[in-house]
mmCIF file of C-alpha atoms in Angstrom:
data_model
loop_
_atom_site.group_PDB
_atom_site.id
_atom_site.type_symbol
_atom_site.label_atom_id
_atom_site.label_comp_id
_atom_site.label_asym_id
_atom_site.label_seq_id
_atom_site.Cartn_x
_atom_site.Cartn_y
_atom_site.Cartn_z
ATOM 1 C CA MET K 185 140.934 117.571 85.488
ATOM 2 C CA LYS K 186 143.504 116.175 87.839
ATOM 3 C CA GLU K 187 145.746 113.594 86.265
ATOM 4 C CA THR K 188 146.361 110.208 87.843
ATOM 5 C CA LYS K 189 149.563 108.436 86.922
ATOM 6 C CA GLN K 190 149.065 104.948 85.573
ATOM 7 C CA ALA K 191 150.931 102.280 87.495
ATOM 8 C CA PRO K 192 152.324 99.160 85.802
ATOM 9 C CA ALA K 193 149.757 96.421 85.330
ATOM 10 C CA THR K 194 149.613 94.008 88.252
ATOM 11 C CA PRO K 195 149.171 90.228 87.803
ATOM 12 C CA GLU K 196 145.566 90.624 88.962
ATOM 13 C CA ALA K 197 144.983 93.372 86.383
ATOM 14 C CA ARG K 198 146.477 91.220 83.615
ATOM 15 C CA ALA K 199 144.306 88.282 84.673
ATOM 16 C CA ALA K 200 141.216 90.503 84.662
ATOM 17 C CA MET K 201 142.160 91.772 81.208
ATOM 18 C CA HIS K 202 142.525 88.219 79.846
ATOM 19 C CA GLU K 203 139.188 87.259 81.389
ATOM 20 C CA MET K 204 137.593 90.292 79.757
ATOM 21 C CA MET K 205 138.993 89.526 76.305
ATOM 22 C CA ALA K 206 137.967 85.855 76.478
ATOM 23 C CA ALA K 207 134.433 86.750 77.567
ATOM 24 C CA PHE K 208 134.059 89.274 74.764
ATOM 25 C CA GLU K 209 135.227 86.790 72.126
ATOM 26 C CA ALA K 210 132.626 84.301 73.390
ATOM 27 C CA PHE K 211 130.015 87.057 73.324
ATOM 28 C CA LYS K 212 130.801 87.945 69.715
ATOM 29 C CA GLY K 213 130.445 84.334 68.624
ATOM 30 C CA ALA K 214 127.093 83.871 70.363
ATOM 31 C CA ASN K 215 125.715 87.220 69.219
ATOM 32 C CA ASP K 216 126.789 86.591 65.622
ATOM 33 C CA ALA K 217 124.835 83.330 65.717
ATOM 34 C CA ARG K 218 121.827 85.197 67.130
ATOM 35 C CA LEU K 219 121.975 87.845 64.399
ATOM 36 C CA ASP K 220 122.312 85.187 61.691
ATOM 37 C CA GLU K 221 119.234 83.402 63.010
ATOM 38 C CA ILE K 222 117.268 86.651 63.134
ATOM 39 C CA GLU K 223 118.223 87.327 59.532
ATOM 40 C CA ARG K 224 117.118 83.828 58.445
ATOM 41 C CA LYS K 225 114.000 83.392 60.580
ATOM 42 C CA SER K 226 113.118 86.976 61.578
ATOM 43 C CA SER K 227 113.589 85.958 65.218
ATOM 44 C CA ALA K 228 116.148 84.196 67.376
ATOM 45 C CA ASP K 229 115.696 80.979 69.336
ATOM 46 C CA THR K 230 114.890 81.596 73.003
ATOM 47 C CA LEU K 231 117.753 79.412 74.157
ATOM 48 C CA LEU K 232 120.165 81.358 71.969
ATOM 49 C CA GLU K 233 118.851 84.666 73.325
ATOM 50 C CA GLU K 234 119.395 83.379 76.863
ATOM 51 C CA LYS K 235 122.909 82.243 75.967
ATOM 52 C CA VAL K 236 123.792 85.690 74.635
ATOM 53 C CA ALA K 237 122.337 87.282 77.761
ATOM 54 C CA ARG K 238 124.407 84.998 80.028
ATOM 55 C CA ILE K 239 127.616 85.708 78.147
ATOM 56 C CA ASP K 240 126.813 89.414 78.144
ATOM 57 C CA GLN K 241 126.526 89.227 81.927
ATOM 58 C CA ALA K 242 129.911 87.525 82.014
ATOM 59 C CA VAL K 243 131.387 90.346 79.922
ATOM 60 C CA ALA K 244 129.840 92.930 82.252
ATOM 61 C CA SER K 245 131.193 91.106 85.317
ATOM 62 C CA ALA K 246 134.654 90.846 83.780
ATOM 63 C CA GLN K 247 134.574 94.554 82.926
ATOM 64 C CA ALA K 248 133.454 95.398 86.478
ATOM 65 C CA ARG K 249 136.298 93.319 87.923
ATOM 66 C CA LEU K 250 138.788 95.009 85.613
ATOM 67 C CA ASP K 251 137.481 98.452 86.558
ATOM 68 C CA ARG K 252 137.690 97.553 90.248
ATOM 69 C CA VAL K 253 141.280 96.311 89.952
ATOM 70 C CA VAL K 254 142.326 99.415 88.032
ATOM 71 C CA SER K 255 140.540 101.689 90.517
ATOM 72 C CA GLU K 256 142.197 100.000 93.485
ATOM 73 C CA GLY K 257 145.557 100.325 91.785
ATOM 74 C CA ARG K 258 145.039 104.070 91.452
ATOM 75 C CA ARG K 259 143.787 104.502 95.028
ATOM 76 C CA PRO K 260 146.593 106.019 97.121
ATOM 77 C CA GLY K 261 147.386 105.033 100.639
ATOM 78 C CA LEU K 262 149.181 106.776 103.447
ATOM 79 C CA ALA K 263 152.473 105.581 104.829
ATOM 80 C CA PRO K 264 151.794 102.653 107.205
ATOM 81 C CA SER K 265 154.172 103.612 109.975
ATOM 82 C CA GLY K 266 154.033 107.376 110.256
ATOM 83 C CA GLY K 267 150.621 108.135 108.905
ATOM 84 C CA PHE K 268 152.127 110.144 106.053
ATOM 85 C CA ALA K 269 155.081 109.881 103.735
ATOM 86 C CA ALA K 270 158.482 110.894 105.031
ATOM 87 C CA THR K 271 158.283 114.214 103.183
ATOM 88 C CA SER K 272 155.055 115.176 104.949
ATOM 89 C CA PRO K 273 155.386 118.172 107.255
ATOM 90 C CA MET K 274 152.964 116.611 109.709
ATOM 91 C CA LYS K 275 155.268 114.711 112.052
ATOM 92 C CA GLY K 276 155.941 114.129 115.700
ATOM 93 C CA GLU K 277 153.965 116.446 117.927
ATOM 94 C CA GLU K 278 151.543 117.472 115.177
ATOM 95 C CA LYS K 279 150.695 113.882 114.337
ATOM 96 C CA SER K 280 150.348 112.942 118.008
ATOM 97 C CA ALA K 281 148.009 115.874 118.625
ATOM 98 C CA PHE K 282 145.586 114.917 115.855
ATOM 99 C CA ASP K 283 145.733 111.215 116.728
ATOM 100 C CA GLY K 284 145.036 112.139 120.326
ATOM 101 C CA TYR K 285 141.866 113.941 119.281
ATOM 102 C CA LEU K 286 140.658 110.992 117.186
ATOM 103 C CA LYS K 287 141.449 108.438 119.891
ATOM 104 C CA THR K 288 140.414 110.189 123.066
ATOM 105 C CA GLY K 289 138.841 113.483 122.077
ATOM 106 C CA GLN K 290 141.665 115.378 123.745
ATOM 107 C CA SER K 291 141.741 118.827 122.151
ATOM 108 C CA PHE K 292 143.976 120.725 124.567
ATOM 109 C CA GLY K 293 146.589 122.558 122.531
ATOM 110 C CA LEU K 294 145.316 121.054 119.273
ATOM 111 C CA GLU K 295 145.147 124.373 117.448
ATOM 112 C CA LEU K 296 148.731 125.196 118.427
ATOM 113 C CA LYS K 297 150.327 121.777 117.963
ATOM 114 C CA ALA K 298 148.626 120.549 114.803
ATOM 115 C CA GLY K 299 147.729 123.858 113.222
ATOM 116 C CA LEU K 300 144.030 122.942 113.248
ATOM 117 C CA SER K 301 141.189 125.397 113.561
ATOM 118 C CA THR K 302 137.689 124.924 114.893
ATOM 119 C CA ALA K 303 134.777 124.870 112.475
ATOM 120 C CA SER K 304 132.283 127.307 113.949
ATOM 121 C CA ASN K 305 129.202 125.795 112.324
ATOM 122 C CA SER K 306 129.880 122.235 113.485
ATOM 123 C CA ALA K 307 132.021 122.632 116.618
ATOM 124 C CA GLY K 308 134.467 120.172 115.076
ATOM 125 C CA TYR K 309 138.014 120.577 113.801
ATOM 126 C CA VAL K 310 139.279 121.180 110.300
ATOM 127 C CA VAL K 311 141.438 118.159 109.533
ATOM 128 C CA PRO K 312 145.130 118.513 108.655
ATOM 129 C CA GLU K 313 145.878 119.302 105.046
ATOM 130 C CA GLN K 314 147.434 115.876 104.505
ATOM 131 C CA THR K 315 144.287 114.046 105.612
ATOM 132 C CA GLU K 316 142.167 116.287 103.395
ATOM 133 C CA ARG K 317 144.420 115.547 100.423
ATOM 134 C CA ALA K 318 144.181 111.817 101.144
ATOM 135 C CA ILE K 319 140.377 112.028 101.052
ATOM 136 C CA GLU K 320 140.485 113.991 97.802
ATOM 137 C CA ARG K 321 142.880 111.548 96.149
ATOM 138 C CA ARG K 322 140.760 108.564 97.137
ATOM 139 C CA LEU K 323 137.655 110.316 95.851
ATOM 140 C CA MET K 324 139.454 110.968 92.572
ATOM 141 C CA ALA K 325 140.093 107.240 92.211
ATOM 142 C CA GLY K 326 136.598 106.185 93.304
ATOM 143 C CA SER K 327 134.369 108.782 91.647
ATOM 144 C CA PRO K 328 134.003 108.453 87.855
ATOM 145 C CA MET K 329 132.865 112.065 87.441
ATOM 146 C CA ARG K 330 135.962 113.363 89.227
ATOM 147 C CA GLU K 331 138.097 111.432 86.754
ATOM 148 C CA ILE K 332 136.554 113.051 83.681
ATOM 149 C CA ALA K 333 135.546 116.561 84.844
ATOM 150 C CA THR K 334 137.567 119.598 85.876
ATOM 151 C CA VAL K 335 138.113 119.758 89.650
ATOM 152 C CA ARG K 336 138.958 123.062 91.323
ATOM 153 C CA THR K 337 139.668 123.772 95.009
ATOM 154 C CA VAL K 338 138.460 127.188 96.155
ATOM 155 C CA GLY K 339 138.470 129.170 99.356
ATOM 156 C CA ALA K 340 135.007 130.722 99.095
ATOM 157 C CA GLY K 341 131.565 129.219 99.543
ATOM 158 C CA VAL K 342 130.485 130.276 96.038
ATOM 159 C CA PHE K 343 132.777 130.125 93.027
ATOM 160 C CA GLY K 344 131.926 132.546 90.220
ATOM 161 C CA LYS K 345 133.210 131.981 86.720
ATOM 162 C CA PRO K 346 132.681 134.511 83.915
ATOM 163 C CA VAL K 347 132.228 132.895 80.504
ATOM 164 C CA SER K 348 131.839 134.305 77.025
ATOM 165 C CA THR K 349 128.595 133.164 75.408
ATOM 166 C CA ALA K 350 129.327 135.126 72.211
ATOM 167 C CA GLY K 351 132.799 136.109 71.100
ATOM 168 C CA VAL K 352 134.040 139.548 70.100
ATOM 169 C CA ALA K 353 132.896 140.490 66.599
ATOM 170 C CA SER K 354 135.541 140.985 63.909
ATOM 171 C CA GLY K 355 135.749 141.730 60.192
ATOM 172 C CA TRP K 356 137.949 142.383 57.182
ATOM 173 C CA VAL K 357 138.883 145.884 56.043
ATOM 174 C CA ALA K 358 141.120 147.489 53.485
ATOM 175 C CA GLU K 359 144.494 148.817 54.601
ATOM 176 C CA THR K 360 143.414 152.450 54.704
ATOM 177 C CA ALA K 361 139.707 151.943 55.426
ATOM 178 C CA ALA K 362 138.019 153.029 58.637
ATOM 179 C CA ARG K 363 137.771 150.538 61.465
ATOM 180 C CA PRO K 364 134.187 150.639 62.753
ATOM 181 C CA GLU K 365 133.626 149.656 66.372
ATOM 182 C CA THR K 366 132.684 145.996 66.825
ATOM 183 C CA ASP K 367 130.248 144.511 69.290
ATOM 184 C CA PRO K 368 131.853 143.421 72.568
ATOM 185 C CA ALA K 369 131.819 139.853 73.832
ATOM 186 C CA THR K 370 128.701 138.694 75.637
ATOM 187 C CA LEU K 371 129.619 137.546 79.123
ATOM 188 C CA ALA K 372 127.665 135.471 81.608
ATOM 189 C CA LEU K 373 128.582 134.766 85.220
ATOM 190 C CA LEU K 374 128.174 131.148 86.239
ATOM 191 C CA GLU K 375 127.990 130.557 89.972
ATOM 192 C CA PHE K 376 128.846 127.256 91.643
ATOM 193 C CA PRO K 377 127.765 127.269 95.307
ATOM 194 C CA SER K 378 129.187 124.636 97.645
ATOM 195 C CA ALA K 379 126.872 122.416 99.687
ATOM 196 C CA ASP K 380 127.638 120.280 102.731
ATOM 197 C CA LEU K 381 128.336 116.613 102.134
ATOM 198 C CA TYR K 382 128.634 114.496 105.259
ATOM 199 C CA ALA K 383 129.421 110.992 106.444
ATOM 200 C CA ASN K 384 129.344 109.538 109.940
ATOM 201 C CA PRO K 385 131.764 106.584 110.175
ATOM 202 C CA ALA K 386 131.854 104.663 113.447
ATOM 203 C CA ALA K 387 134.661 102.898 115.294
ATOM 204 C CA THR K 388 135.023 101.019 118.533
ATOM 205 C CA GLN K 389 137.359 102.340 121.184
ATOM 206 C CA SER K 390 139.403 99.143 120.800
ATOM 207 C CA LEU K 391 140.002 99.974 117.154
ATOM 208 C CA LEU K 392 141.049 103.493 118.051
ATOM 209 C CA ASP K 393 143.454 102.208 120.691
ATOM 210 C CA ASP K 394 145.093 99.766 118.269
ATOM 211 C CA ALA K 395 148.590 101.081 117.641
ATOM 212 C CA LEU K 396 148.740 99.378 114.229
ATOM 213 C CA ILE K 397 145.759 101.309 112.869
ATOM 214 C CA ASP K 398 146.575 104.434 110.886
ATOM 215 C CA LEU K 399 143.630 106.614 111.853
ATOM 216 C CA ASP K 400 144.142 109.094 109.013
ATOM 217 C CA GLU K 401 144.013 106.321 106.421
ATOM 218 C CA TRP K 402 141.080 104.683 108.200
ATOM 219 C CA LEU K 403 139.072 107.922 108.188
ATOM 220 C CA ALA K 404 139.840 108.592 104.499
ATOM 221 C CA ALA K 405 138.824 105.051 103.532
ATOM 222 C CA GLU K 406 135.619 105.150 105.608
ATOM 223 C CA VAL K 407 134.260 108.351 104.078
ATOM 224 C CA GLU K 408 135.399 107.553 100.535
ATOM 225 C CA ASP K 409 132.533 105.290 99.488
ATOM 226 C CA ALA K 410 129.856 107.406 101.163
ATOM 227 C CA PHE K 411 131.131 110.636 99.640
ATOM 228 C CA ALA K 412 131.731 109.119 96.188
ATOM 229 C CA ALA K 413 128.216 107.653 95.922
ATOM 230 C CA GLN K 414 126.472 110.871 96.951
ATOM 231 C CA GLU K 415 128.715 113.038 94.782
ATOM 232 C CA THR K 416 128.264 110.948 91.662
ATOM 233 C CA GLN K 417 124.493 110.994 91.982
ATOM 234 C CA ALA K 418 124.496 114.775 92.349
ATOM 235 C CA PHE K 419 126.985 115.399 89.511
ATOM 236 C CA VAL K 420 124.656 113.514 87.132
ATOM 237 C CA THR K 421 121.094 114.334 88.206
ATOM 238 C CA GLY K 422 121.383 116.843 91.083
ATOM 239 C CA ASP K 423 118.915 119.744 91.060
ATOM 240 C CA GLY K 424 121.317 122.233 92.630
ATOM 241 C CA VAL K 425 119.286 122.568 95.847
ATOM 242 C CA ASN K 426 121.676 121.904 98.740
ATOM 243 C CA LYS K 427 123.719 119.803 96.341
ATOM 244 C CA PRO K 428 125.659 120.231 93.077
ATOM 245 C CA ARG K 429 123.683 120.592 89.860
ATOM 246 C CA GLY K 430 124.128 117.588 87.606
ATOM 247 C CA PHE K 431 124.517 117.860 83.853
ATOM 248 C CA LEU K 432 121.106 116.166 83.487
ATOM 249 C CA GLY K 433 119.614 118.675 85.929
ATOM 250 C CA TYR K 434 119.456 121.415 83.283
ATOM 251 C CA ASP K 435 116.766 121.898 80.642
ATOM 252 C CA ILE K 436 117.286 119.360 77.849
ATOM 253 C CA VAL K 437 116.118 120.549 74.427
ATOM 254 C CA ALA K 438 116.536 119.432 70.821
ATOM 255 C CA GLU K 439 120.040 120.205 69.597
ATOM 256 C CA ALA K 440 118.700 122.376 66.756
ATOM 257 C CA ASP K 441 116.907 124.629 69.288
ATOM 258 C CA HIS K 442 119.345 124.600 72.174
ATOM 259 C CA GLU K 443 120.719 127.839 73.613
ATOM 260 C CA TRP K 444 123.317 128.667 76.254
ATOM 261 C CA GLY K 445 122.145 127.317 79.610
ATOM 262 C CA GLU K 446 120.499 124.249 78.058
ATOM 263 C CA ILE K 447 121.777 120.774 77.149
ATOM 264 C CA GLY K 448 121.130 119.750 73.557
ATOM 265 C CA TYR K 449 119.839 116.278 72.718
ATOM 266 C CA VAL K 450 119.803 113.947 69.744
ATOM 267 C CA ALA K 451 116.755 111.667 69.463
ATOM 268 C CA SER K 452 117.272 107.899 69.437
ATOM 269 C CA GLY K 453 114.620 107.461 66.759
ATOM 270 C CA ALA K 454 112.092 105.461 68.780
ATOM 271 C CA ALA K 455 110.109 106.012 71.967
ATOM 272 C CA GLY K 456 112.048 104.502 74.866
ATOM 273 C CA ALA K 457 114.388 102.540 72.592
ATOM 274 C CA PHE K 458 116.901 102.728 69.787
ATOM 275 C CA ALA K 459 115.604 102.917 66.232
ATOM 276 C CA ALA K 460 114.818 99.471 64.865
ATOM 277 C CA GLU K 461 117.015 100.059 61.808
ATOM 278 C CA ASP K 462 120.573 101.339 61.890
ATOM 279 C CA PRO K 463 120.702 102.307 65.594
ATOM 280 C CA THR K 464 124.424 102.974 65.234
ATOM 281 C CA ASP K 465 123.639 105.938 62.993
ATOM 282 C CA ARG K 466 122.008 107.765 65.915
ATOM 283 C CA LEU K 467 125.109 107.235 68.058
ATOM 284 C CA ILE K 468 127.180 108.726 65.242
ATOM 285 C CA ASP K 469 124.791 111.688 65.180
ATOM 286 C CA LEU K 470 125.424 112.131 68.910
ATOM 287 C CA VAL K 471 129.201 112.101 68.381
ATOM 288 C CA TYR K 472 128.900 114.888 65.829
ATOM 289 C CA ALA K 473 126.476 117.006 67.858
ATOM 290 C CA PRO K 474 129.273 118.848 69.751
ATOM 291 C CA LYS K 475 131.546 121.131 67.767
ATOM 292 C CA ALA K 476 134.777 119.709 66.382
ATOM 293 C CA GLN K 477 136.977 121.098 69.185
ATOM 294 C CA TYR K 478 135.152 118.989 71.773
ATOM 295 C CA ARG K 479 135.439 115.631 70.002
ATOM 296 C CA PRO K 480 139.170 114.813 70.432
ATOM 297 C CA ASN K 481 138.678 114.490 74.210
ATOM 298 C CA GLY K 482 135.094 113.267 73.908
ATOM 299 C CA ARG K 483 133.720 110.225 75.693
ATOM 300 C CA PHE K 484 130.448 108.382 76.169
ATOM 301 C CA VAL K 485 128.822 108.243 79.597
ATOM 302 C CA MET K 486 126.146 105.645 80.392
ATOM 303 C CA ASN K 487 125.291 102.929 82.905
ATOM 304 C CA ARG K 488 126.076 99.244 82.523
ATOM 305 C CA LYS K 489 122.570 98.306 81.294
ATOM 306 C CA THR K 490 122.924 100.732 78.424
ATOM 307 C CA VAL K 491 126.420 99.423 77.705
ATOM 308 C CA SER K 492 124.904 95.934 77.495
ATOM 309 C CA THR K 493 122.540 97.200 74.797
ATOM 310 C CA VAL K 494 125.067 99.007 72.610
ATOM 311 C CA ARG K 495 127.557 96.156 72.978
ATOM 312 C CA LYS K 496 125.443 94.176 70.494
ATOM 313 C CA PHE K 497 125.550 96.826 67.739
ATOM 314 C CA LYS K 498 127.689 96.582 64.618
ATOM 315 C CA ASP K 499 128.768 99.149 62.057
ATOM 316 C CA ALA K 500 128.136 98.987 58.316
ATOM 317 C CA ASP K 501 131.189 96.752 57.863
ATOM 318 C CA GLY K 502 129.978 94.202 60.403
ATOM 319 C CA ALA K 503 132.451 95.191 63.143
ATOM 320 C CA TYR K 504 131.298 95.616 66.726
ATOM 321 C CA ILE K 505 131.207 99.294 67.670
ATOM 322 C CA TRP K 506 131.966 98.509 71.343
ATOM 323 C CA GLN K 507 135.472 97.251 72.066
ATOM 324 C CA PRO K 508 137.020 96.243 75.405
ATOM 325 C CA ALA K 509 140.122 97.940 76.735
ATOM 326 C CA GLN K 510 143.231 96.686 74.984
ATOM 327 C CA ARG K 511 145.562 97.320 77.935
ATOM 328 C CA ALA K 512 145.179 97.425 81.690
ATOM 329 C CA GLY K 513 144.417 100.950 82.854
ATOM 330 C CA GLU K 514 142.525 101.860 79.693
ATOM 331 C CA THR K 515 138.756 101.997 79.285
ATOM 332 C CA ALA K 516 136.409 100.313 76.841
ATOM 333 C CA SER K 517 135.571 102.283 73.705
ATOM 334 C CA LEU K 518 132.487 102.903 71.582
ATOM 335 C CA LEU K 519 132.946 104.064 67.994
ATOM 336 C CA GLY K 520 136.552 104.729 68.955
ATOM 337 C CA TYR K 521 135.671 106.996 71.906
ATOM 338 C CA ARG K 522 136.193 106.104 75.550
ATOM 339 C CA VAL K 523 133.269 104.883 77.622
ATOM 340 C CA THR K 524 132.799 105.843 81.263
ATOM 341 C CA GLU K 525 130.252 103.763 83.146
ATOM 342 C CA ILE K 526 128.312 105.739 85.761
ATOM 343 C CA GLU K 527 125.589 103.731 87.437
ATOM 344 C CA THR K 528 123.513 106.796 88.317
ATOM 345 C CA MET K 529 122.871 107.483 84.632
ATOM 346 C CA PRO K 530 119.227 106.711 83.729
ATOM 347 C CA ASP K 531 118.229 103.408 82.148
ATOM 348 C CA ILE K 532 116.942 103.421 78.578
ATOM 349 C CA GLY K 533 113.272 104.391 78.806
ATOM 350 C CA ALA K 534 110.682 106.769 77.424
ATOM 351 C CA ASN K 535 112.258 110.236 77.062
ATOM 352 C CA SER K 536 115.228 109.304 79.261
ATOM 353 C CA ALA K 537 118.648 110.843 78.604
ATOM 354 C CA ALA K 538 120.474 107.545 79.053
ATOM 355 C CA ILE K 539 123.600 108.375 77.029
ATOM 356 C CA ALA K 540 125.780 111.471 77.152
ATOM 357 C CA PHE K 541 128.732 112.356 74.963
ATOM 358 C CA GLY K 542 131.205 115.184 75.021
ATOM 359 C CA ASP K 543 134.313 116.693 76.528
ATOM 360 C CA PHE K 544 133.440 116.558 80.218
ATOM 361 C CA GLN K 545 136.719 118.153 81.248
ATOM 362 C CA ARG K 546 135.703 121.331 79.463
ATOM 363 C CA GLY K 547 132.004 120.873 80.054
ATOM 364 C CA TYR K 548 131.603 120.126 83.767
ATOM 365 C CA LEU K 549 133.209 121.784 86.788
ATOM 366 C CA ILE K 550 133.479 120.298 90.295
ATOM 367 C CA VAL K 551 134.245 122.768 93.064
ATOM 368 C CA ASP K 552 135.791 121.637 96.346
ATOM 369 C CA ARG K 553 135.638 124.122 99.211
ATOM 370 C CA ALA K 554 138.945 123.828 101.063
ATOM 371 C CA GLY K 555 138.636 122.264 104.489
ATOM 372 C CA VAL K 556 137.280 118.919 105.701
ATOM 373 C CA ARG K 557 135.808 119.017 109.214
ATOM 374 C CA VAL K 558 135.625 116.241 111.798
ATOM 375 C CA LEU K 559 133.571 116.197 114.982
ATOM 376 C CA ARG K 560 134.266 113.311 117.385
ATOM 377 C CA ASP K 561 131.041 112.041 118.999
ATOM 378 C CA PRO K 562 131.410 109.276 121.639
ATOM 379 C CA TYR K 563 127.886 109.750 123.041
ATOM 380 C CA SER K 564 125.234 109.232 120.335
ATOM 381 C CA ALA K 565 125.845 105.540 119.563
ATOM 382 C CA LYS K 566 127.566 103.983 122.576
ATOM 383 C CA PRO K 567 129.766 101.941 122.652
ATOM 384 C CA TYR K 568 130.773 103.247 119.217
ATOM 385 C CA VAL K 569 132.563 106.506 118.566
ATOM 386 C CA LEU K 570 131.191 108.469 115.618
ATOM 387 C CA PHE K 571 133.223 110.831 113.482
ATOM 388 C CA TYR K 572 130.891 113.338 111.862
ATOM 389 C CA THR K 573 132.891 114.301 108.778
ATOM 390 C CA THR K 574 131.810 117.044 106.379
ATOM 391 C CA LYS K 575 133.205 118.634 103.251
ATOM 392 C CA ARG K 576 131.718 121.261 100.974
ATOM 393 C CA VAL K 577 131.270 120.406 97.305
ATOM 394 C CA GLY K 578 129.639 122.153 94.368
ATOM 395 C CA GLY K 579 129.362 121.477 90.686
ATOM 396 C CA GLY K 580 127.642 122.327 87.442
ATOM 397 C CA VAL K 581 127.991 122.655 83.702
ATOM 398 C CA GLN K 582 130.538 125.294 82.725
ATOM 399 C CA ASN K 583 130.290 124.871 78.936
ATOM 400 C CA PHE K 584 126.924 123.922 77.471
ATOM 401 C CA ASP K 585 128.409 123.338 74.016
ATOM 402 C CA ALA K 586 130.709 120.565 75.233
ATOM 403 C CA ILE K 587 128.128 118.014 76.485
ATOM 404 C CA LYS K 588 125.262 116.485 74.498
ATOM 405 C CA VAL K 589 122.845 113.697 75.353
ATOM 406 C CA MET K 590 120.723 111.120 73.564
ATOM 407 C CA LYS K 591 117.044 111.302 74.401
ATOM 408 C CA PHE K 592 115.171 108.055 73.836
ATOM 409 C CA SER K 593 112.292 109.414 71.850
ATOM 410 C CA ALA K 594 111.095 109.363 68.278
ATOM 411 C CA SER K 595 112.005 113.009 67.772
#
């Protein structure tokens, strides 16, 4: 996983943090009153339920604002005057050559001046390394899966990774006893093919002619949201056909029966819901489903609707198991483990795998094929100029012991 340095908290981040803490304190007070009324009357007043729901929405909104502020703080930009930082090797003639292609389509001498090559399958140009890195860095800040998984850049269309599914056998012997031959390790080759991901941002010629516009930064910003949304969906639920294979795209079986190549699940205890009694116990079962070596870097993954549900749970001592981030730049926690909200995770429903837990850095691999391609198209959507931008991305589970899910079923 690529690390992102945490910048000092901005005034906006501190304000968002204070808003979050205040909303959560109000939520705890209202939910405590709701639970007390349920205990006394076996049900809560409708008005009180609505109050808790409203405050819960406020907590969710405050958390979303805090996440947005933190994400924007991590999102890198390019130097405003030269396109790249002063240490960038792309200067002068190289920069002018690439800008000339984006602005006017002029490609004469582009390969020589900017070091760019044509992409044979799209008739476009491979963008400069600096622009590619800018896109990758912005994706890292905007894509939750890229923040928690391992990301590798490769030069081939298919990345093969050998893994040991059963270690080398060993044993104890006396000092002078014979050493019988042991069974070798069992190896499996996991393959991660790259698939084309594309976006088609548009610009007017006036925008392109504007000297104050940094076209490299503009292109990176335009494709960021489109790429991040498609990637995240595929990394979670993708079937592996012309897209990455998501961790929910594999066979999901009961943890007691799971084998290599399958994702183990822990049942929630009720069909399409948490168990009516002690729902926190099932979350604890999920935490302890992976082996001990995967728990120190473990985290929960779920969407905001599921977070809204577990936010109401308490442990045996009456403490809320969900806690907001204590400092700007941190994430909320559940049972002491970090929570990553990914909106493409399924909602709680019959047999849905709405919650995942594990060490995603060791469990999931994202493969970036080196080279982002751009094809300038001034004809298809006049008077706009389109920039058909493609990159090749793959992904899949690389360690099936590191990620477990909760299936919302009775067993």
